[in-house]
């Protein structure tokens, strides 16, 4: 499948790790921009639609035959909004253990353990009394959950820095399980966004309306509440961006766009990962979670698709060109890249990785300011979706790496 990037681009050289000079402009590659022409296996071209069956306290034993490594025969749905979703349970799980904006009869905050896999195939929600908020009880709950699952977790991602010690102690010595601090917990963010908008406000003791995390300091109604947004989206000047490591250096880069409906084909690249697009009514079990009248369920259920762009929407991204594209893509796969920020005030591009690392990727020359603003605007229109691609040359017919990312500030 040939994917044509539709945004006219100007390639520029990447910022050298050992140099503070501004990158030099290279000749334009043409009004149509570079072409990425991946050649995925035929099975990937059939497309996938989201078919999930998770719910609160969902018993994973029911998923015994849904292994991520198995191929599912799913009919093509041309109008599907969710071409990247899989109903297979992944061995990469996502975890959050924290208090919620709900106060119980005892005057203490509600604590919840929320676990899902990176595909959003299941969601497990479990309430904890305050006197059981410790690593021992967390480990006990995780052991019970893992015992019920036929697909054991290999990696457990978590994004809350203040819970790092407790989570790592709880996961310590669990056979074959690696705790990984990361902001690539996209399915978990969707779950939390859903619960903070539609579940917690229905519960007795709810502490007021969610506070919008904002878009670069601007309030946005309906955004993730302060409990998530304030720690994920701190101003750049509160942390010093690090120099981009030599192994992550490319030769040139370009701002590009690709149609949402064509992104799924890029899953066949040697390196990369695609974030889930949205959740479904089945995965969240609306009537159970919301305890809402039946006539409200359909109306509020439609709101779950706010994170899913139209199939014809253009997803913005950055392509890094490098003569060593495969090694470069391999190095990127180990960074836990979460999202890309184009700061039009500082005129710099940052790669946000891991739990709290920001790498200075490049400086935005005046001639690229329009492209950088268009990149940010497109991120808003796609609810934060964007991508990083690694390619040897604009005319190559293969892509070495492709990561579909989400900036949760735009959820």
Short mmCIF file of C-alpha atoms in Angstrom, two decimals:
data_model
loop_
_atom_site.label_atom_id
_atom_site.label_comp_id
_atom_site.label_asym_id
_atom_site.label_seq_id
_atom_site.Cartn_x
_atom_site.Cartn_y
_atom_site.Cartn_z
CA UNK A 1 0.00 0.00 0.00
CA UNK A 2 1.35 3.39 -0.96
CA UNK A 3 0.79 6.12 1.64
CA UNK A 4 1.13 9.66 0.34
CA UNK A 5 1.97 12.31 2.90
CA UNK A 6 -0.15 15.27 1.91
CA UNK A 7 1.58 18.16 3.64
CA UNK A 8 4.17 20.08 1.64
CA UNK A 9 7.36 19.79 3.70
CA UNK A 10 10.83 21.16 3.92
CA UNK A 11 13.43 18.78 5.26
CA UNK A 12 15.90 20.14 7.80
CA UNK A 13 18.91 18.64 9.47
CA UNK A 14 18.46 17.28 12.99
CA UNK A 15 20.13 19.07 15.90
CA UNK A 16 23.53 17.58 16.55
CA UNK A 17 23.97 16.22 20.06
CA UNK A 18 27.33 17.91 20.39
CA UNK A 19 26.52 21.20 18.71
CA UNK A 20 24.45 24.21 19.67
CA UNK A 21 24.24 25.62 16.14
CA UNK A 22 20.93 25.93 14.36
CA UNK A 23 20.13 23.27 11.74
CA UNK A 24 20.56 24.20 8.11
CA UNK A 25 17.74 24.03 5.60
CA UNK A 26 17.88 21.52 2.79
CA UNK A 27 16.09 21.80 -0.55
CA UNK A 28 12.36 21.18 -0.61
CA UNK A 29 11.33 17.66 -1.58
CA UNK A 30 8.32 18.91 -3.53
CA UNK A 31 4.80 20.09 -2.94
CA UNK A 32 3.50 16.60 -2.33
CA UNK A 33 6.05 15.83 0.35
CA UNK A 34 7.94 12.57 0.93
CA UNK A 35 6.29 9.25 0.20
CA UNK A 36 6.20 6.38 2.65
CA UNK A 37 5.43 3.16 0.86
CA UNK A 38 5.42 0.34 3.39
CA UNK A 39 4.62 -3.13 2.11
CA UNK A 40 2.82 -4.86 4.98
CA UNK A 41 1.66 -8.48 4.83
CA UNK A 42 -1.76 -8.99 3.29
CA UNK A 43 -3.27 -9.96 6.61
CA UNK A 44 -2.64 -6.45 7.92
CA UNK A 45 -4.44 -4.89 4.98
CA UNK A 46 -7.69 -6.60 5.93
CA UNK A 47 -8.13 -4.11 8.76
CA UNK A 48 -9.35 -4.63 12.30
CA UNK A 49 -12.30 -3.34 14.25
CA UNK A 50 -12.44 -3.13 18.00
CA UNK A 51 -14.14 -6.11 19.62
CA UNK A 52 -13.46 -6.13 23.33
CA UNK A 53 -15.16 -7.67 26.30
CA UNK A 54 -13.55 -6.23 29.41
CA UNK A 55 -15.37 -4.73 32.39
CA UNK A 56 -14.93 -3.94 36.03
CA UNK A 57 -13.55 -6.95 37.90
CA UNK A 58 -13.45 -8.77 34.59
CA UNK A 59 -12.21 -12.33 35.05
CA UNK A 60 -9.37 -12.84 32.64
CA UNK A 61 -9.92 -16.59 32.52
CA UNK A 62 -12.62 -15.80 29.96
CA UNK A 63 -9.88 -14.56 27.66
CA UNK A 64 -8.05 -17.90 27.64
CA UNK A 65 -7.88 -18.14 23.86
CA UNK A 66 -7.29 -14.47 23.09
CA UNK A 67 -3.51 -14.38 22.81
CA UNK A 68 -1.94 -11.35 21.15
CA UNK A 69 0.17 -13.64 19.00
CA UNK A 70 -2.87 -15.30 17.43
CA UNK A 71 -4.41 -13.93 14.24
CA UNK A 72 -8.07 -12.94 14.39
CA UNK A 73 -10.28 -13.15 11.32
CA UNK A 74 -12.05 -9.83 11.45
CA UNK A 75 -14.21 -8.58 8.63
CA UNK A 76 -13.25 -5.28 7.07
CA UNK A 77 -15.41 -2.36 8.15
CA UNK A 78 -14.74 0.49 5.71
CA UNK A 79 -16.27 3.15 7.95
CA UNK A 80 -14.63 1.90 11.14
CA UNK A 81 -13.14 4.57 13.38
CA UNK A 82 -10.89 2.04 15.08
CA UNK A 83 -8.69 0.36 12.49
CA UNK A 84 -5.77 -0.05 14.89
CA UNK A 85 -7.55 -1.81 17.73
CA UNK A 86 -7.07 -5.45 18.59
CA UNK A 87 -9.20 -7.70 20.76
CA UNK A 88 -6.14 -9.78 21.64
CA UNK A 89 -4.79 -9.48 25.18
CA UNK A 90 -1.27 -8.08 25.19
CA UNK A 91 1.54 -9.12 27.51
CA UNK A 92 2.22 -5.41 28.10
CA UNK A 93 -0.07 -4.17 30.88
CA UNK A 94 -0.74 -0.69 32.26
CA UNK A 95 -1.36 0.08 35.93
CA UNK A 96 -2.56 2.97 38.06
CA UNK A 97 -2.91 2.86 41.85
CA UNK A 98 -4.06 6.17 43.25
CA UNK A 99 -6.77 8.13 45.05
CA UNK A 100 -9.80 9.38 43.12
CA UNK A 101 -11.88 12.58 43.42
CA UNK A 102 -14.45 10.81 45.62
CA UNK A 103 -14.71 10.96 49.43
CA UNK A 104 -16.24 8.07 51.36
CA UNK A 105 -18.49 8.16 54.41
CA UNK A 106 -15.36 8.06 56.60
CA UNK A 107 -14.15 11.31 55.04
CA UNK A 108 -11.25 9.63 53.26
CA UNK A 109 -10.46 9.52 49.56
CA UNK A 110 -11.39 6.52 47.44
CA UNK A 111 -8.37 4.53 46.24
CA UNK A 112 -8.54 2.38 43.14
CA UNK A 113 -6.34 -0.09 41.34
CA UNK A 114 -6.93 0.09 37.59
CA UNK A 115 -5.20 -2.40 35.31
CA UNK A 116 -5.61 -2.81 31.56
CA UNK A 117 -3.50 -4.11 28.70
CA UNK A 118 -2.05 -1.80 26.07
CA UNK A 119 -4.75 -2.79 23.57
CA UNK A 120 -7.59 -1.90 25.95
CA UNK A 121 -8.84 -5.48 25.62
CA UNK A 122 -9.71 -5.66 29.32
CA UNK A 123 -10.09 -3.22 32.20
CA UNK A 124 -9.88 -4.29 35.84
CA UNK A 125 -11.04 -1.82 38.51
CA UNK A 126 -10.72 -2.59 42.21
CA UNK A 127 -11.41 -0.30 45.17
CA UNK A 128 -9.04 -0.28 48.16
CA UNK A 129 -9.72 0.87 51.75
CA UNK A 130 -7.19 3.44 52.94
CA UNK A 131 -5.70 1.04 55.48
CA UNK A 132 -4.83 -1.37 52.65
CA UNK A 133 -2.91 1.11 50.52
CA UNK A 134 0.53 -0.48 50.64
CA UNK A 135 2.84 -2.54 48.46
CA UNK A 136 1.89 -5.81 50.14
CA UNK A 137 -1.83 -5.50 49.37
CA UNK A 138 -1.09 -4.19 45.88
CA UNK A 139 1.10 -7.20 45.19
CA UNK A 140 -1.60 -9.54 46.49
CA UNK A 141 -4.19 -8.02 44.15
CA UNK A 142 -1.82 -8.21 41.17
CA UNK A 143 -0.93 -11.83 41.88
CA UNK A 144 -4.63 -12.74 41.91
CA UNK A 145 -5.21 -10.88 38.66
CA UNK A 146 -2.23 -12.49 36.94
CA UNK A 147 -3.30 -15.93 38.14
CA UNK A 148 -6.64 -15.49 36.35
CA UNK A 149 -5.05 -14.46 33.08
CA UNK A 150 -3.93 -16.91 30.41
CA UNK A 151 -1.73 -14.15 28.96
CA UNK A 152 0.78 -13.25 31.66
CA UNK A 153 2.21 -9.74 31.72
CA UNK A 154 5.80 -9.36 30.58
CA UNK A 155 5.93 -5.59 31.16
CA UNK A 156 3.78 -3.45 33.47
CA UNK A 157 3.85 0.26 32.64
CA UNK A 158 2.90 2.98 35.14
CA UNK A 159 3.00 6.76 34.85
CA UNK A 160 2.68 8.16 38.40
CA UNK A 161 6.10 9.18 39.68
CA UNK A 162 4.91 9.52 43.29
CA UNK A 163 3.77 5.87 43.32
CA UNK A 164 6.98 4.55 41.79
CA UNK A 165 8.47 2.98 44.92
CA UNK A 166 5.27 1.25 46.00
CA UNK A 167 4.56 -0.15 42.53
CA UNK A 168 8.12 -1.34 41.97
CA UNK A 169 8.20 -3.05 45.36
CA UNK A 170 4.85 -4.72 44.64
CA UNK A 171 6.11 -6.01 41.29
CA UNK A 172 9.49 -7.03 42.65
CA UNK A 173 10.27 -10.72 42.23
CA UNK A 174 7.06 -11.42 40.30
CA UNK A 175 8.25 -14.06 37.88
CA UNK A 176 8.83 -12.73 34.37
CA UNK A 177 7.34 -9.28 35.10
CA UNK A 178 9.26 -6.05 34.53
CA UNK A 179 8.05 -2.76 36.02
CA UNK A 180 8.52 0.05 33.51
CA UNK A 181 7.98 3.75 34.34
CA UNK A 182 6.42 5.20 31.21
CA UNK A 183 3.92 7.69 29.87
CA UNK A 184 3.03 5.28 27.06
CA UNK A 185 0.01 4.16 29.09
CA UNK A 186 -2.45 5.23 26.41
CA UNK A 187 -5.26 2.73 27.09
CA UNK A 188 -5.01 3.60 30.78
CA UNK A 189 -5.32 7.32 30.04
CA UNK A 190 -8.46 6.66 27.99
CA UNK A 191 -9.89 4.61 30.85
CA UNK A 192 -9.12 7.32 33.40
CA UNK A 193 -10.52 10.03 31.15
CA UNK A 194 -13.74 8.06 30.78
CA UNK A 195 -14.10 7.43 34.52
CA UNK A 196 -13.31 11.02 35.46
CA UNK A 197 -15.93 12.34 33.06
CA UNK A 198 -18.75 9.84 33.48
CA UNK A 199 -18.17 7.54 36.47
CA UNK A 200 -16.89 9.54 39.42
CA UNK A 201 -19.41 12.41 39.01
CA UNK A 202 -22.19 9.81 39.47
CA UNK A 203 -20.74 8.57 42.78
CA UNK A 204 -21.72 9.86 46.25
CA UNK A 205 -18.97 12.01 47.69
CA UNK A 206 -17.71 13.29 44.35
CA UNK A 207 -15.57 16.38 44.93
CA UNK A 208 -16.76 18.81 42.30
CA UNK A 209 -16.30 19.04 38.54
CA UNK A 210 -13.09 17.77 36.92
CA UNK A 211 -10.47 20.45 36.40
CA UNK A 212 -9.24 20.69 32.83
CA UNK A 213 -5.55 19.94 32.41
CA UNK A 214 -5.49 22.51 29.61
CA UNK A 215 -3.62 22.82 26.36
CA UNK A 216 -0.22 24.37 27.06
CA UNK A 217 -1.62 26.26 30.04
CA UNK A 218 -5.10 26.96 28.65
CA UNK A 219 -8.11 25.44 30.39
CA UNK A 220 -10.09 22.93 28.35
CA UNK A 221 -13.45 21.75 29.68
CA UNK A 222 -13.70 17.98 29.76
CA UNK A 223 -9.94 17.40 29.73
CA UNK A 224 -8.34 15.00 32.19
CA UNK A 225 -8.75 16.11 35.77
CA UNK A 226 -5.98 17.74 37.75
CA UNK A 227 -4.99 14.42 39.33
CA UNK A 228 -3.49 13.34 36.00
CA UNK A 229 -2.85 16.47 34.00
CA UNK A 230 -0.88 18.44 36.57
CA UNK A 231 1.90 15.88 36.77
CA UNK A 232 2.00 14.78 33.15
CA UNK A 233 2.02 18.21 31.59
CA UNK A 234 4.33 20.37 33.65
CA UNK A 235 5.73 23.42 31.86
CA UNK A 236 8.90 22.72 29.92
CA UNK A 237 10.84 25.31 31.90
CA UNK A 238 10.32 23.29 35.11
CA UNK A 239 12.66 20.65 33.72
CA UNK A 240 15.81 21.06 31.68
CA UNK A 241 15.58 19.27 28.33
CA UNK A 242 18.41 16.82 27.86
CA UNK A 243 20.74 16.65 24.91
CA UNK A 244 19.59 14.11 22.35
CA UNK A 245 21.85 11.03 22.64
CA UNK A 246 24.14 10.33 19.70
CA UNK A 247 22.42 7.03 18.96
CA UNK A 248 19.10 8.87 18.41
CA UNK A 249 20.56 11.32 15.91
CA UNK A 250 19.15 11.34 12.39
CA UNK A 251 20.37 13.21 9.33
CA UNK A 252 17.24 15.22 8.50
CA UNK A 253 13.62 15.49 9.56
CA UNK A 254 10.34 16.79 8.15
CA UNK A 255 6.86 17.64 9.44
CA UNK A 256 4.38 15.46 7.54
CA UNK A 257 0.74 14.30 7.64
CA UNK A 258 -0.86 10.95 6.82
CA UNK A 259 -4.57 10.01 6.56
CA UNK A 260 -5.86 8.26 9.67
CA UNK A 261 -7.34 5.43 7.60
CA UNK A 262 -3.87 4.57 6.24
CA UNK A 263 -1.98 4.49 9.53
CA UNK A 264 -2.80 0.85 10.29
CA UNK A 265 -0.71 -0.36 7.34
CA UNK A 266 2.39 1.02 9.04
CA UNK A 267 2.12 -1.56 11.82
CA UNK A 268 4.22 -3.85 9.61
CA UNK A 269 7.39 -1.84 10.19
CA UNK A 270 10.34 -3.63 11.85
CA UNK A 271 10.14 -1.35 14.91
CA UNK A 272 7.34 0.67 16.44
CA UNK A 273 4.06 0.58 18.34
CA UNK A 274 0.56 1.90 17.68
CA UNK A 275 -1.43 3.40 20.52
CA UNK A 276 -5.14 2.47 20.86
CA UNK A 277 -7.53 4.96 19.30
CA UNK A 278 -10.52 4.84 21.67
CA UNK A 279 -12.54 2.63 23.96
CA UNK A 280 -15.86 0.94 23.25
CA UNK A 281 -19.06 0.48 25.22
CA UNK A 282 -18.24 -3.18 25.75
CA UNK A 283 -14.79 -2.57 27.18
CA UNK A 284 -16.07 -0.03 29.70
CA UNK A 285 -19.48 -1.61 30.36
CA UNK A 286 -21.27 1.71 30.58
CA UNK A 287 -24.41 0.66 32.43
CA UNK A 288 -22.41 -1.06 35.17
CA UNK A 289 -19.85 1.70 35.66
CA UNK A 290 -22.09 4.70 35.37
CA UNK A 291 -25.17 3.33 37.11
CA UNK A 292 -27.07 5.62 34.77
CA UNK A 293 -30.63 5.28 33.41
CA UNK A 294 -30.74 3.26 30.21
CA UNK A 295 -31.75 6.28 28.11
CA UNK A 296 -28.51 8.04 29.08
CA UNK A 297 -26.24 5.11 28.31
CA UNK A 298 -26.37 5.44 24.52
CA UNK A 299 -25.93 9.20 24.67
CA UNK A 300 -22.94 9.05 26.99
CA UNK A 301 -21.57 5.99 25.24
CA UNK A 302 -21.15 8.01 22.08
CA UNK A 303 -18.87 10.32 24.04
CA UNK A 304 -16.27 7.55 24.23
CA UNK A 305 -15.42 8.25 20.62
CA UNK A 306 -14.22 11.77 21.37
CA UNK A 307 -10.69 10.38 21.36
CA UNK A 308 -11.14 8.81 17.92
CA UNK A 309 -10.63 11.07 14.89
CA UNK A 310 -12.49 10.72 11.63
CA UNK A 311 -10.92 8.10 9.31
CA UNK A 312 -10.23 10.86 6.78
CA UNK A 313 -8.50 13.10 9.32
CA UNK A 314 -4.84 13.87 8.73
CA UNK A 315 -2.57 12.69 11.53
CA UNK A 316 0.48 14.93 11.96
CA UNK A 317 3.95 13.61 12.56
CA UNK A 318 7.67 13.84 12.10
CA UNK A 319 9.75 11.67 9.79
CA UNK A 320 13.41 11.25 10.67
CA UNK A 321 15.63 10.35 7.73
CA UNK A 322 18.85 8.48 8.40
CA UNK A 323 21.33 6.36 6.47
CA UNK A 324 21.30 4.03 9.50
CA UNK A 325 17.52 3.91 9.72
CA UNK A 326 17.22 0.39 11.18
CA UNK A 327 19.69 0.92 14.05
CA UNK A 328 18.11 4.32 14.71
CA UNK A 329 14.61 2.80 14.87
CA UNK A 330 15.92 0.08 17.20
CA UNK A 331 17.31 2.71 19.56
CA UNK A 332 14.04 4.65 19.49
CA UNK A 333 12.16 1.49 20.47
CA UNK A 334 13.95 1.52 23.82
CA UNK A 335 13.21 5.13 24.75
CA UNK A 336 9.54 4.72 25.78
CA UNK A 337 8.71 7.69 23.54
CA UNK A 338 5.36 9.07 24.72
CA UNK A 339 4.72 12.18 22.63
CA UNK A 340 6.35 15.00 20.67
CA UNK A 341 6.09 18.67 21.59
CA UNK A 342 6.68 21.50 19.13
CA UNK A 343 7.04 24.56 21.35
CA UNK A 344 6.36 27.52 19.08
CA UNK A 345 7.37 30.00 21.80
CA UNK A 346 10.76 28.46 22.45
CA UNK A 347 11.01 27.39 18.81
CA UNK A 348 12.17 23.94 19.80
CA UNK A 349 10.97 20.38 19.29
CA UNK A 350 11.09 17.98 22.24
CA UNK A 351 10.80 14.21 22.47
CA UNK A 352 9.03 13.31 25.73
CA UNK A 353 10.24 9.88 26.87
CA UNK A 354 9.93 7.59 29.86
CA UNK A 355 8.47 9.06 33.01
CA UNK A 356 9.87 12.59 32.93
CA UNK A 357 12.62 12.92 30.31
CA UNK A 358 12.51 15.54 27.55
CA UNK A 359 15.10 15.43 24.77
CA UNK A 360 15.83 18.50 22.66
CA UNK A 361 15.29 17.09 19.17
CA UNK A 362 15.66 20.19 16.98
CA UNK A 363 15.23 23.94 16.83
CA UNK A 364 12.47 25.41 14.70
CA UNK A 365 13.86 27.76 12.08
CA UNK A 366 11.66 30.76 11.14
CA UNK A 367 10.90 29.12 7.80
CA UNK A 368 9.43 26.11 9.65
CA UNK A 369 7.23 28.03 12.08
CA UNK A 370 4.16 27.57 9.88
CA UNK A 371 4.70 23.81 9.74
CA UNK A 372 5.19 23.65 13.52
CA UNK A 373 1.94 25.56 14.14
CA UNK A 374 0.13 23.29 11.68
CA UNK A 375 1.53 20.27 13.55
CA UNK A 376 0.09 21.53 16.84
CA UNK A 377 -3.26 22.42 15.29
CA UNK A 378 -3.56 18.97 13.73
CA UNK A 379 -2.80 17.39 17.11
CA UNK A 380 -5.79 19.24 18.56
CA UNK A 381 -8.03 18.05 15.74
CA UNK A 382 -6.98 14.41 16.20
CA UNK A 383 -7.32 14.52 20.02
CA UNK A 384 -3.58 14.34 20.52
CA UNK A 385 -2.74 11.64 17.97
CA UNK A 386 0.53 12.11 16.09
CA UNK A 387 3.49 9.95 15.09
CA UNK A 388 7.21 9.52 14.67
CA UNK A 389 8.54 7.62 11.66
CA UNK A 390 12.09 6.59 10.76
CA UNK A 391 13.04 6.14 7.11
CA UNK A 392 16.29 5.90 5.19
CA UNK A 393 15.29 8.20 2.34
CA UNK A 394 12.06 9.97 1.25
CA UNK A 395 11.90 7.86 -1.91
CA UNK A 396 12.35 4.50 -0.14
CA UNK A 397 9.49 2.02 -0.26
CA UNK A 398 9.96 0.86 3.32
CA UNK A 399 9.78 2.40 6.78
CA UNK A 400 12.17 1.25 9.51
CA UNK A 401 10.06 2.41 12.45
CA UNK A 402 6.65 3.93 13.14
CA UNK A 403 5.18 4.99 16.49
CA UNK A 404 1.62 6.28 16.77
CA UNK A 405 1.61 8.54 19.83
CA UNK A 406 -0.92 10.53 21.83
CA UNK A 407 -0.47 13.77 23.72
CA UNK A 408 -3.01 13.29 26.53
CA UNK A 409 -3.34 17.04 27.00
CA UNK A 410 -5.58 17.05 23.93
CA UNK A 411 -7.91 14.25 25.09
#
